[in-house]
């Protein structure tokens, strides 16, 4: 499949999809590993419609706690990524360094699968979905035309022009905000300003946004920087954007101890000074939703068992009318 967003530079091609702007010689691939300069042809999207993982997940696994709570979501992942986090939890597919079995799922088949399993939403997840831009460009409008919601679980590392093409077709996104300083982001192969821009663009276009921040020992565990991140989220995106602070466990190339539970709890205390909805991930019993106005328990969660206790159909609190930021339908 011919890729979108690239141009020739002499005998090489320059990829314009993400801020890396890879200059790719003939026969080579970009940093994401899935966009290849085919001799005499140009840039090709190698993994168009190719998926390594397909599953029915709870929406809460994405994690999305305020978007269609308790509903199942058809979830698909491919291979490759445009970042290089040493603590990657899905490194087998993100690095694509070994043979991975994949299956082709065309757009029409994807729609049929969603209908077959009565899934009101499809999530592109597991690896970085934005590097499969061409498939998203075809699939997401087609899904929305059929009344099927679209979800991205993403690092948000994409240039503004291709993002603008996708925004009208995205219903919800969980964006992984990995750190809050440019130096750390560069070490992870990313760009903080680009991710901030992606988040602001999504919110301004009424995409339901939730943020995940994996608190990694020895990487981003400076709580002063964490507090600046929370302040930025509240000021630029809104106090109602849910934040998931997830516990790190050793994986891939990073073997530091798991995130200290006391540090996680302190981080949550800090976040709650700025944000209405803060959750701890990869820890038990810290996932209920309370009304920020009256404190009433709105949603009770036990694992992936979800009970809606006090939520109006419009996503507000029946007790005090406060906005819970919950999309039920």
Coordinates of C-alpha atoms in Angstrom, one line a residue:
X1 CA 0.0 0.0 0.0
X2 CA 1.4 3.4 -1.0
X3 CA 2.0 5.5 2.1
X4 CA 0.7 8.9 2.7
X5 CA 2.6 11.9 4.0
X6 CA 6.1 11.7 2.4
X7 CA 8.1 13.4 -0.3
X8 CA 11.3 12.8 -2.4
X9 CA 14.6 14.3 -1.4
X10 CA 17.0 13.5 -4.2
X11 CA 17.1 9.7 -4.3
X12 CA 15.8 9.3 -0.8
X13 CA 12.3 9.7 0.7
X14 CA 11.4 11.9 3.7
X15 CA 8.5 10.6 5.8
X16 CA 6.3 13.4 7.0
X17 CA 4.0 11.4 9.3
X18 CA 5.6 12.0 12.6
X19 CA 8.2 14.5 14.0
X20 CA 11.1 12.1 13.4
X21 CA 11.0 13.0 9.7
X22 CA 13.0 9.9 8.8
X23 CA 15.1 10.3 5.7
X24 CA 15.0 6.8 4.2
X25 CA 17.4 5.5 1.6
X26 CA 16.2 3.0 -1.1
X27 CA 15.4 -0.4 0.4
X28 CA 15.4 0.9 4.0
X29 CA 12.7 1.5 6.6
X30 CA 12.0 4.4 9.0
X31 CA 12.4 4.3 12.7
X32 CA 8.9 2.9 13.1
X33 CA 9.9 -0.2 11.1
X34 CA 6.7 -0.3 9.1
X35 CA 7.3 2.4 6.4
X36 CA 9.7 1.3 3.7
X37 CA 11.3 3.1 0.7
X38 CA 10.6 0.7 -2.1
X39 CA 13.1 1.3 -5.0
X40 CA 11.7 3.4 -7.8
X41 CA 8.3 3.5 -6.1
X42 CA 8.4 5.6 -3.0
X43 CA 7.2 5.0 0.6
X44 CA 5.1 2.0 1.2
X45 CA 3.0 1.2 4.3
X46 CA 4.1 -2.4 4.9
X47 CA 1.5 -3.3 7.5
X48 CA -1.7 -2.0 6.0
X49 CA -4.5 -4.1 7.3
X50 CA -2.1 -6.5 9.0
X51 CA -2.8 -7.3 12.7
X52 CA -0.9 -9.4 15.2
X53 CA -3.6 -9.2 17.9
X54 CA -7.4 -9.2 17.8
X55 CA -9.5 -9.5 21.0
X56 CA -12.7 -8.4 22.7
X57 CA -11.6 -6.3 25.7
X58 CA -13.4 -4.4 28.4
X59 CA -13.3 -0.6 27.6
X60 CA -11.6 -0.2 31.0
X61 CA -8.6 -2.2 29.8
X62 CA -7.6 0.6 27.4
X63 CA -7.9 2.2 30.0
X64 CA -11.0 4.4 29.4
X65 CA -13.1 4.8 32.5
X66 CA -15.4 7.5 31.3
X67 CA -16.2 6.3 27.8
X68 CA -18.8 3.6 27.4
X69 CA -18.1 2.2 30.9
X70 CA -18.6 -1.5 31.2
X71 CA -19.0 -2.0 27.4
X72 CA -16.8 -4.4 25.4
X73 CA -14.6 -3.1 22.6
X74 CA -13.2 -4.9 19.6
X75 CA -9.4 -4.3 19.9
X76 CA -6.8 -4.7 17.3
X77 CA -3.0 -4.3 17.2
X78 CA -0.4 -4.5 14.5
X79 CA 3.4 -4.2 14.9
X80 CA 5.9 -1.4 15.2
X81 CA 6.3 1.9 17.1
X82 CA 7.8 5.3 16.5
X83 CA 9.2 5.5 20.1
X84 CA 11.8 3.4 21.8
X85 CA 10.9 3.2 25.5
X86 CA 13.2 0.8 27.4
X87 CA 10.4 -0.3 29.6
X88 CA 7.9 -1.2 26.8
X89 CA 5.3 -3.7 28.0
X90 CA 4.5 -4.9 24.5
X91 CA 8.1 -4.8 23.1
X92 CA 7.7 -8.0 21.1
X93 CA 5.2 -6.4 18.7
X94 CA 6.5 -2.8 19.1
X95 CA 10.1 -3.6 18.1
X96 CA 9.0 -6.2 15.5
X97 CA 12.4 -7.9 15.8
X98 CA 11.2 -11.5 15.5
X99 CA 8.8 -13.3 13.3
X100 CA 5.3 -12.5 14.4
X101 CA 2.2 -14.1 12.8
X102 CA -0.2 -11.6 11.4
X103 CA -3.5 -11.7 9.6
X104 CA -5.0 -9.3 7.1
X105 CA -8.3 -7.7 8.0
X106 CA -9.8 -5.4 5.4
X107 CA -12.1 -2.6 6.3
X108 CA -15.2 -4.4 5.3
X109 CA -14.2 -7.4 7.3
X110 CA -13.4 -5.2 10.3
X111 CA -16.9 -3.8 10.2
X112 CA -18.4 -7.3 9.9
X113 CA -16.4 -8.4 13.0
X114 CA -17.6 -5.5 15.1
X115 CA -21.2 -6.3 14.1
X116 CA -20.7 -10.1 14.7
X117 CA -19.5 -9.6 18.2
X118 CA -21.9 -6.7 18.9
X119 CA -19.2 -4.3 19.7
X120 CA -20.3 -0.7 19.5
X121 CA -16.6 0.4 19.3
X122 CA -13.3 -0.6 17.7
X123 CA -10.0 0.2 19.4
X124 CA -6.7 0.4 17.7
X125 CA -4.2 -0.5 20.4
X126 CA -1.4 -2.8 21.7
X127 CA 1.2 -1.2 19.4
X128 CA 1.3 2.4 18.2
X129 CA -1.7 2.7 15.9
X130 CA -0.8 6.1 14.3
X131 CA 2.1 4.6 12.3
X132 CA -0.7 2.6 10.5
X133 CA -2.1 5.9 9.4
X134 CA -3.3 4.8 5.9
X135 CA -5.5 2.0 7.4
X136 CA -6.9 4.4 10.0
X137 CA -7.7 6.9 7.3
X138 CA -9.8 4.2 5.5
X139 CA -11.2 2.3 8.5
X140 CA -12.2 5.0 10.9
X141 CA -14.6 7.0 8.6
X142 CA -16.1 3.7 7.5
X143 CA -16.7 2.6 11.0
X144 CA -18.3 5.8 12.1
X145 CA -20.6 5.7 9.0
X146 CA -21.9 2.3 10.4
X147 CA -22.4 3.9 13.9
X148 CA -19.4 2.1 15.4
X149 CA -17.3 4.3 17.7
X150 CA -13.5 4.6 17.2
X151 CA -10.8 4.5 19.9
X152 CA -7.1 5.2 19.7
X153 CA -4.6 4.1 22.4
X154 CA -1.6 6.1 21.4
X155 CA 1.6 7.9 22.3
X156 CA 0.3 10.9 20.4
X157 CA 3.5 11.3 18.3
X158 CA 2.1 12.6 15.0
X159 CA 2.5 15.7 12.9
X160 CA -0.4 18.2 12.9
X161 CA -1.4 17.8 9.2
X162 CA -2.1 14.0 9.3
X163 CA -3.6 14.3 12.8
X164 CA -6.0 16.9 11.4
X165 CA -7.2 14.4 8.8
X166 CA -8.0 11.8 11.5
X167 CA -9.6 14.1 14.2
X168 CA -13.1 14.2 12.7
X169 CA -13.3 10.4 12.9
X170 CA -11.9 9.7 16.4
X171 CA -14.5 9.3 19.2
X172 CA -12.1 8.6 22.1
X173 CA -8.4 8.3 22.8
X174 CA -6.2 7.3 25.7
X175 CA -2.9 9.2 25.2
X176 CA 0.3 8.0 27.0
X177 CA 1.9 11.1 28.4
X178 CA 5.2 9.6 29.3
X179 CA 7.0 12.4 31.0
X180 CA 7.0 16.1 31.4
X181 CA 10.4 17.3 30.3
X182 CA 11.8 17.4 26.8
X183 CA 15.1 15.7 27.8
X184 CA 13.4 12.5 29.0
X185 CA 11.1 12.5 26.0
X186 CA 14.0 12.7 23.6
X187 CA 15.7 9.7 25.4
X188 CA 12.5 7.8 24.9
X189 CA 12.4 8.7 21.2
X190 CA 9.6 11.2 21.5
X191 CA 8.8 14.9 21.5
X192 CA 6.9 16.4 24.4
X193 CA 5.6 19.5 22.5
X194 CA 4.2 17.4 19.8
X195 CA 2.3 15.2 22.3
X196 CA 1.0 18.3 24.0
X197 CA -0.2 19.6 20.7
X198 CA -1.9 16.4 19.9
X199 CA -3.7 16.4 23.2
X200 CA -4.9 20.0 22.8
X201 CA -6.1 19.3 19.2
X202 CA -8.0 16.3 20.4
X203 CA -9.7 18.1 23.2
X204 CA -10.5 21.1 21.0
X205 CA -12.2 18.8 18.5
X206 CA -14.4 17.1 21.2
X207 CA -12.5 13.8 21.2
X208 CA -13.1 12.1 24.5
X209 CA -9.6 12.1 26.0
X210 CA -8.1 10.2 28.9
X211 CA -4.4 10.2 29.8
X212 CA -2.1 7.4 31.0
X213 CA 1.1 8.2 32.9
X214 CA 3.2 5.2 33.6
X215 CA 5.3 6.2 36.6
X216 CA 8.6 4.4 35.9
X217 CA 11.3 4.0 38.6
X218 CA 14.4 6.0 37.5
X219 CA 12.8 7.5 34.4
X220 CA 10.0 9.9 35.4
X221 CA 9.5 9.6 39.2
X222 CA 10.4 13.2 40.0
X223 CA 7.1 14.4 41.6
X224 CA 7.9 18.1 41.1
X225 CA 7.8 17.5 37.3
X226 CA 4.8 15.3 37.8
X227 CA 3.0 18.2 39.5
X228 CA 3.8 20.5 36.6
X229 CA 2.3 17.9 34.3
X230 CA -0.9 17.8 36.3
X231 CA -1.1 21.6 36.4
X232 CA -0.6 21.7 32.6
X233 CA -3.4 19.1 32.1
X234 CA -5.8 21.1 34.2
X235 CA -4.9 24.5 32.6
X236 CA -4.7 23.5 29.0
X237 CA -7.0 20.5 28.7
X238 CA -9.4 20.8 31.6
X239 CA -9.8 19.5 35.2
X240 CA -12.3 16.9 33.9
X241 CA -9.7 15.0 31.8
X242 CA -9.2 11.6 33.6
X243 CA -5.6 10.7 34.5
X244 CA -4.5 7.1 35.0
X245 CA -1.3 6.9 37.0
X246 CA 0.0 3.3 36.3
X247 CA 2.4 1.3 38.3
X248 CA 5.5 0.2 36.3
X249 CA 6.9 -3.4 36.5
X250 CA 10.3 -4.4 35.0
X251 CA 10.0 -5.2 31.3
X252 CA 12.1 -5.3 28.1
X253 CA 15.4 -3.4 28.9
X254 CA 14.5 -1.8 32.2
X255 CA 15.0 -3.7 35.4
X256 CA 14.6 -1.1 38.1
X257 CA 12.2 -2.1 40.9
X258 CA 8.5 -1.7 40.4
X259 CA 7.0 1.7 41.3
X260 CA 6.8 2.2 45.0
X261 CA 3.2 2.1 46.2
X262 CA 3.7 5.0 48.5
X263 CA 5.1 7.1 45.6
X264 CA 2.0 6.2 43.5
X265 CA -0.3 7.3 46.4
X266 CA 1.6 10.5 46.8
X267 CA 1.3 11.1 43.1
X268 CA -2.4 10.6 43.3
X269 CA -2.7 13.1 46.1
X270 CA -0.8 15.7 44.0
X271 CA -2.9 15.0 40.9
X272 CA -6.2 15.5 42.9
X273 CA -5.2 19.0 43.7
X274 CA -5.6 19.8 40.0
X275 CA -7.8 17.2 38.4
X276 CA -11.3 15.8 39.2
X277 CA -10.7 12.2 38.2
X278 CA -7.5 10.4 39.1
X279 CA -7.0 6.6 39.1
X280 CA -4.1 4.3 39.9
X281 CA -3.5 1.5 37.4
X282 CA -1.9 -1.9 37.9
X283 CA -2.9 -1.8 41.5
X284 CA -6.0 -3.2 43.1
X285 CA -9.0 -1.3 44.5
X286 CA -8.4 2.2 43.3
X287 CA -10.6 2.6 40.3
X288 CA -14.0 3.9 41.5
X289 CA -15.5 7.2 40.1
X290 CA -16.8 9.8 42.6
X291 CA -18.6 13.0 41.8
X292 CA -16.2 15.9 42.1
X293 CA -19.1 18.0 43.4
X294 CA -20.8 16.0 46.2
X295 CA -18.5 13.0 46.5
X296 CA -21.2 10.5 45.6
X297 CA -20.0 7.2 44.3
X298 CA -21.0 7.2 40.6
X299 CA -19.3 4.1 39.3
X300 CA -18.1 1.1 41.3
X301 CA -15.4 -1.0 39.7
X302 CA -14.0 -4.4 40.8
X303 CA -11.5 -5.6 38.3
X304 CA -13.5 -5.3 35.0
X305 CA -16.8 -5.6 36.8
X306 CA -18.5 -2.2 36.4
X307 CA -21.6 -1.0 38.2
X308 CA -23.2 2.3 37.3
X309 CA -24.6 3.6 40.5
X310 CA -25.3 7.3 40.1
X311 CA -24.9 8.6 36.6
X312 CA -27.6 10.5 34.6
X313 CA -27.9 9.6 30.9
X314 CA -26.1 12.8 30.0
X315 CA -23.1 11.9 32.1
X316 CA -23.9 14.2 35.1
X317 CA -24.4 13.5 38.8
X318 CA -28.1 12.9 39.8
X319 CA -27.3 14.3 43.2
X320 CA -25.8 17.7 42.5
X321 CA -25.7 17.9 38.7
X322 CA -21.9 18.1 38.4
X323 CA -20.4 17.0 35.1
X324 CA -18.8 13.5 35.5
X325 CA -17.5 13.6 31.9
X326 CA -18.9 10.2 31.2
X327 CA -20.1 9.0 27.8
X328 CA -22.7 6.3 28.3
X329 CA -24.1 6.0 24.7

